[in-house]
Amino acid sequence: IDSFEDPELGILQLGQASLSAEITRQDARIAAEQERVDDLNDQLQARMAAADALIAAMEQQVTFYNGMFESMRVNSAGL
């Protein structure tokens, strides 16, 4: 029983220390993975914002050209 309960070298104490060390390692791994996920999320949000800006610029060009062609059509019909 002493080999189980010894506060420094007992099986229970060593098992608890081993589990505590494993929990610490897993916590560090989770934190690192969460940081990777957060970085990826930031990158994807930046890419989506850039894509949205590009789409908005293209929509403005479409509106401009549609207006220009409509004006040309109206002018041609009036001649």
CSV table of N, CA and C in Angstrom, one decimal:
chain,number,residue,atom,x,y,z
A,1,ILE,N,0.8,-1.2,0.0
A,1,ILE,CA,0.0,0.0,0.0
A,1,ILE,C,0.9,1.2,0.0
A,2,ASP,N,2.0,1.2,0.7
A,2,ASP,CA,2.9,2.3,0.7
A,2,ASP,C,3.4,2.7,-0.7
A,3,SER,N,3.6,1.7,-1.6
A,3,SER,CA,4.0,2.0,-2.9
A,3,SER,C,3.0,2.8,-3.7
A,4,PHE,N,1.7,2.6,-3.3
A,4,PHE,CA,0.6,3.4,-4.0
A,4,PHE,C,0.5,4.8,-3.4
A,5,GLU,N,0.6,4.9,-2.1
A,5,GLU,CA,0.3,6.2,-1.5
A,5,GLU,C,1.5,7.1,-1.1
A,6,ASP,N,2.7,6.6,-1.4
A,6,ASP,CA,3.9,7.5,-1.1
A,6,ASP,C,3.7,8.8,-1.8
A,7,PRO,N,3.8,10.0,-1.1
A,7,PRO,CA,3.5,11.3,-1.6
A,7,PRO,C,4.5,11.7,-2.7
A,8,GLU,N,5.7,11.1,-2.8
A,8,GLU,CA,6.7,11.5,-3.8
A,8,GLU,C,6.8,10.4,-4.9
A,9,LEU,N,6.9,9.2,-4.5
A,9,LEU,CA,7.2,8.1,-5.5
A,9,LEU,C,6.1,7.1,-5.6
A,10,GLY,N,5.0,7.4,-5.0
A,10,GLY,CA,3.9,6.4,-5.1
A,10,GLY,C,3.3,6.3,-6.5
A,11,ILE,N,2.7,5.2,-6.8
A,11,ILE,CA,2.1,5.0,-8.1
A,11,ILE,C,1.0,6.0,-8.4
A,12,LEU,N,0.2,6.3,-7.4
A,12,LEU,CA,-0.9,7.3,-7.5
A,12,LEU,C,-0.3,8.7,-7.8
A,13,GLN,N,0.7,9.1,-7.1
A,13,GLN,CA,1.4,10.4,-7.2
A,13,GLN,C,2.0,10.5,-8.6
A,14,LEU,N,2.7,9.5,-9.0
A,14,LEU,CA,3.4,9.5,-10.3
A,14,LEU,C,2.4,9.5,-11.5
A,15,GLY,N,1.3,8.8,-11.3
A,15,GLY,CA,0.2,8.8,-12.3
A,15,GLY,C,-0.4,10.2,-12.4
A,16,GLN,N,-0.7,10.8,-11.2
A,16,GLN,CA,-1.2,12.1,-11.2
A,16,GLN,C,-0.3,13.1,-11.9
A,17,ALA,N,1.0,13.0,-11.6
A,17,ALA,CA,2.0,13.9,-12.2
A,17,ALA,C,2.0,13.7,-13.7
A,18,SER,N,2.0,12.4,-14.1
A,18,SER,CA,2.0,12.1,-15.6
A,18,SER,C,0.7,12.7,-16.3
A,19,LEU,N,-0.4,12.5,-15.6
A,19,LEU,CA,-1.7,13.1,-16.2
A,19,LEU,C,-1.6,14.6,-16.3
A,20,SER,N,-1.1,15.2,-15.2
A,20,SER,CA,-1.0,16.7,-15.2
A,20,SER,C,-0.1,17.2,-16.3
A,21,ALA,N,1.0,16.5,-16.5
A,21,ALA,CA,2.0,16.8,-17.6
A,21,ALA,C,1.3,16.7,-19.0
A,22,GLU,N,0.5,15.6,-19.1
A,22,GLU,CA,-0.2,15.4,-20.4
A,22,GLU,C,-1.2,16.5,-20.6
A,23,ILE,N,-1.9,16.8,-19.6
A,23,ILE,CA,-2.9,17.9,-19.7
A,23,ILE,C,-2.3,19.2,-20.1
A,24,THR,N,-1.1,19.5,-19.5
A,24,THR,CA,-0.4,20.7,-19.9
A,24,THR,C,0.0,20.7,-21.3
A,25,ARG,N,0.5,19.5,-21.8
A,25,ARG,CA,0.9,19.4,-23.2
A,25,ARG,C,-0.3,19.6,-24.1
A,26,GLN,N,-1.4,19.0,-23.8
A,26,GLN,CA,-2.6,19.1,-24.6
A,26,GLN,C,-3.1,20.5,-24.6
A,27,ASP,N,-3.1,21.2,-23.5
A,27,ASP,CA,-3.5,22.6,-23.4
A,27,ASP,C,-2.7,23.5,-24.3
A,28,ALA,N,-1.3,23.2,-24.3
A,28,ALA,CA,-0.4,24.0,-25.2
A,28,ALA,C,-0.7,23.7,-26.7
A,29,ARG,N,-1.0,22.4,-27.0
A,29,ARG,CA,-1.3,22.0,-28.4
A,29,ARG,C,-2.6,22.7,-28.8
A,30,ILE,N,-3.6,22.7,-27.9
A,30,ILE,CA,-4.9,23.3,-28.2
A,30,ILE,C,-4.7,24.8,-28.5
A,31,ALA,N,-3.9,25.4,-27.6
A,31,ALA,CA,-3.7,26.9,-27.8
A,31,ALA,C,-3.0,27.2,-29.1
A,32,ALA,N,-2.1,26.3,-29.5
A,32,ALA,CA,-1.4,26.5,-30.8
A,32,ALA,C,-2.3,26.3,-32.0
A,33,GLU,N,-3.1,25.3,-31.9
A,33,GLU,CA,-4.1,25.0,-33.0
A,33,GLU,C,-5.1,26.2,-33.0
A,34,GLN,N,-5.6,26.7,-31.9
A,34,GLN,CA,-6.5,27.8,-31.9
A,34,GLN,C,-5.9,29.0,-32.5
A,35,GLU,N,-4.6,29.2,-32.3
A,35,GLU,CA,-3.9,30.4,-32.9
A,35,GLU,C,-3.9,30.2,-34.4
A,36,ARG,N,-3.6,29.0,-34.9
A,36,ARG,CA,-3.6,28.7,-36.3
A,36,ARG,C,-5.0,29.0,-36.9
A,37,VAL,N,-6.0,28.5,-36.2
A,37,VAL,CA,-7.4,28.7,-36.7
A,37,VAL,C,-7.7,30.2,-36.8
A,38,ASP,N,-7.3,30.9,-35.7
A,38,ASP,CA,-7.6,32.4,-35.7
A,38,ASP,C,-6.8,33.1,-36.8
A,39,ASP,N,-5.6,32.7,-37.1
A,39,ASP,CA,-4.8,33.3,-38.2
A,39,ASP,C,-5.5,33.0,-39.5
A,40,LEU,N,-5.9,31.8,-39.7
A,40,LEU,CA,-6.6,31.4,-41.0
A,40,LEU,C,-7.9,32.2,-41.1
A,41,ASN,N,-8.6,32.4,-40.1
A,41,ASN,CA,-9.8,33.1,-40.1
A,41,ASN,C,-9.6,34.6,-40.5
A,42,ASP,N,-8.5,35.2,-39.9
A,42,ASP,CA,-8.1,36.5,-40.3
A,42,ASP,C,-7.8,36.7,-41.7
A,43,GLN,N,-7.0,35.7,-42.2
A,43,GLN,CA,-6.6,35.7,-43.6
A,43,GLN,C,-7.8,35.6,-44.6
A,44,LEU,N,-8.7,34.7,-44.2
A,44,LEU,CA,-9.9,34.5,-45.1
A,44,LEU,C,-10.8,35.7,-45.0
A,45,GLN,N,-10.9,36.4,-43.9
A,45,GLN,CA,-11.7,37.6,-43.8
A,45,GLN,C,-11.1,38.7,-44.7
A,46,ALA,N,-9.7,38.8,-44.7
A,46,ALA,CA,-9.0,39.8,-45.5
A,46,ALA,C,-9.3,39.5,-47.0
A,47,ARG,N,-9.2,38.2,-47.3
A,47,ARG,CA,-9.4,37.9,-48.7
A,47,ARG,C,-10.8,38.2,-49.2
A,48,MET,N,-11.8,37.9,-48.3
A,48,MET,CA,-13.2,38.2,-48.6
A,48,MET,C,-13.4,39.7,-48.8
A,49,ALA,N,-12.8,40.5,-47.9
A,49,ALA,CA,-12.9,41.9,-48.0
A,49,ALA,C,-12.4,42.4,-49.3
A,50,ALA,N,-11.2,41.9,-49.7
A,50,ALA,CA,-10.6,42.3,-51.0
A,50,ALA,C,-11.5,41.8,-52.2
A,51,ALA,N,-12.1,40.7,-52.1
A,51,ALA,CA,-12.9,40.2,-53.1
A,51,ALA,C,-14.2,41.1,-53.2
A,52,ASP,N,-14.7,41.4,-52.1
A,52,ASP,CA,-15.9,42.3,-52.1
A,52,ASP,C,-15.6,43.7,-52.7
A,53,ALA,N,-14.4,44.2,-52.4
A,53,ALA,CA,-14.0,45.5,-53.0
A,53,ALA,C,-13.9,45.4,-54.5
A,54,LEU,N,-13.3,44.3,-54.9
A,54,LEU,CA,-13.2,44.1,-56.4
A,54,LEU,C,-14.5,43.9,-57.1
A,55,ILE,N,-15.4,43.2,-56.4
A,55,ILE,CA,-16.8,43.0,-57.0
A,55,ILE,C,-17.5,44.4,-57.1
A,56,ALA,N,-17.3,45.2,-56.0
A,56,ALA,CA,-18.0,46.5,-56.0
A,56,ALA,C,-17.4,47.4,-57.2
A,57,ALA,N,-16.1,47.3,-57.4
A,57,ALA,CA,-15.5,48.1,-58.5
A,57,ALA,C,-16.0,47.6,-59.8
A,58,MET,N,-16.1,46.3,-60.0
A,58,MET,CA,-16.6,45.8,-61.2
A,58,MET,C,-18.1,46.1,-61.5
A,59,GLU,N,-18.9,46.2,-60.4
A,59,GLU,CA,-20.3,46.6,-60.5
A,59,GLU,C,-20.4,48.0,-60.9
A,60,GLN,N,-19.5,48.9,-60.4
A,60,GLN,CA,-19.5,50.3,-60.9
A,60,GLN,C,-19.1,50.4,-62.3
A,61,GLN,N,-18.2,49.6,-62.8
A,61,GLN,CA,-17.9,49.6,-64.2
A,61,GLN,C,-19.0,49.2,-65.1
A,62,VAL,N,-19.7,48.1,-64.6
A,62,VAL,CA,-20.9,47.6,-65.4
A,62,VAL,C,-21.9,48.7,-65.5
A,63,THR,N,-22.2,49.4,-64.3
A,63,THR,CA,-23.2,50.5,-64.3
A,63,THR,C,-22.8,51.6,-65.3
A,64,PHE,N,-21.5,51.9,-65.3
A,64,PHE,CA,-21.0,53.0,-66.2
A,64,PHE,C,-21.2,52.6,-67.6
A,65,TYR,N,-20.7,51.4,-68.0
A,65,TYR,CA,-20.9,51.0,-69.4
A,65,TYR,C,-22.3,50.8,-69.8
A,66,ASN,N,-23.2,50.3,-68.9
A,66,ASN,CA,-24.6,50.2,-69.3
A,66,ASN,C,-25.2,51.6,-69.5
A,67,GLY,N,-24.8,52.5,-68.7
A,67,GLY,CA,-25.3,53.9,-68.9
A,67,GLY,C,-24.8,54.5,-70.2
A,68,MET,N,-23.5,54.2,-70.5
A,68,MET,CA,-22.9,54.7,-71.8
A,68,MET,C,-23.7,54.1,-73.0
A,69,PHE,N,-23.9,52.8,-72.9
A,69,PHE,CA,-24.5,52.1,-74.1
A,69,PHE,C,-26.0,52.6,-74.2
A,70,GLU,N,-26.7,52.8,-73.1
A,70,GLU,CA,-28.0,53.2,-73.1
A,70,GLU,C,-28.1,54.6,-73.7
A,71,SER,N,-27.1,55.5,-73.3
A,71,SER,CA,-27.1,56.8,-73.9
A,71,SER,C,-26.8,56.8,-75.4
A,72,MET,N,-26.0,55.9,-75.8
A,72,MET,CA,-25.7,55.7,-77.3
A,72,MET,C,-26.9,55.2,-78.0
A,73,ARG,N,-27.7,54.3,-77.4
A,73,ARG,CA,-28.9,53.8,-78.0
A,73,ARG,C,-29.9,54.9,-78.1
A,74,VAL,N,-30.1,55.7,-77.1
A,74,VAL,CA,-31.1,56.7,-77.1
A,74,VAL,C,-30.7,57.8,-78.2
A,75,ASN,N,-29.4,58.1,-78.2
A,75,ASN,CA,-29.0,59.1,-79.2
A,75,ASN,C,-29.1,58.5,-80.6
A,76,SER,N,-28.9,57.3,-80.8
A,76,SER,CA,-29.0,56.7,-82.2
A,76,SER,C,-30.5,56.6,-82.6
A,77,ALA,N,-31.4,56.4,-81.6
A,77,ALA,CA,-32.8,56.3,-81.9
A,77,ALA,C,-33.4,57.7,-82.3
A,78,GLY,N,-32.8,58.7,-81.7
A,78,GLY,CA,-33.3,60.0,-81.9
A,78,GLY,C,-32.8,60.6,-83.3
A,79,LEU,N,-31.8,60.0,-83.9
A,79,LEU,CA,-31.3,60.6,-85.2
A,79,LEU,C,-32.2,60.1,-86.3
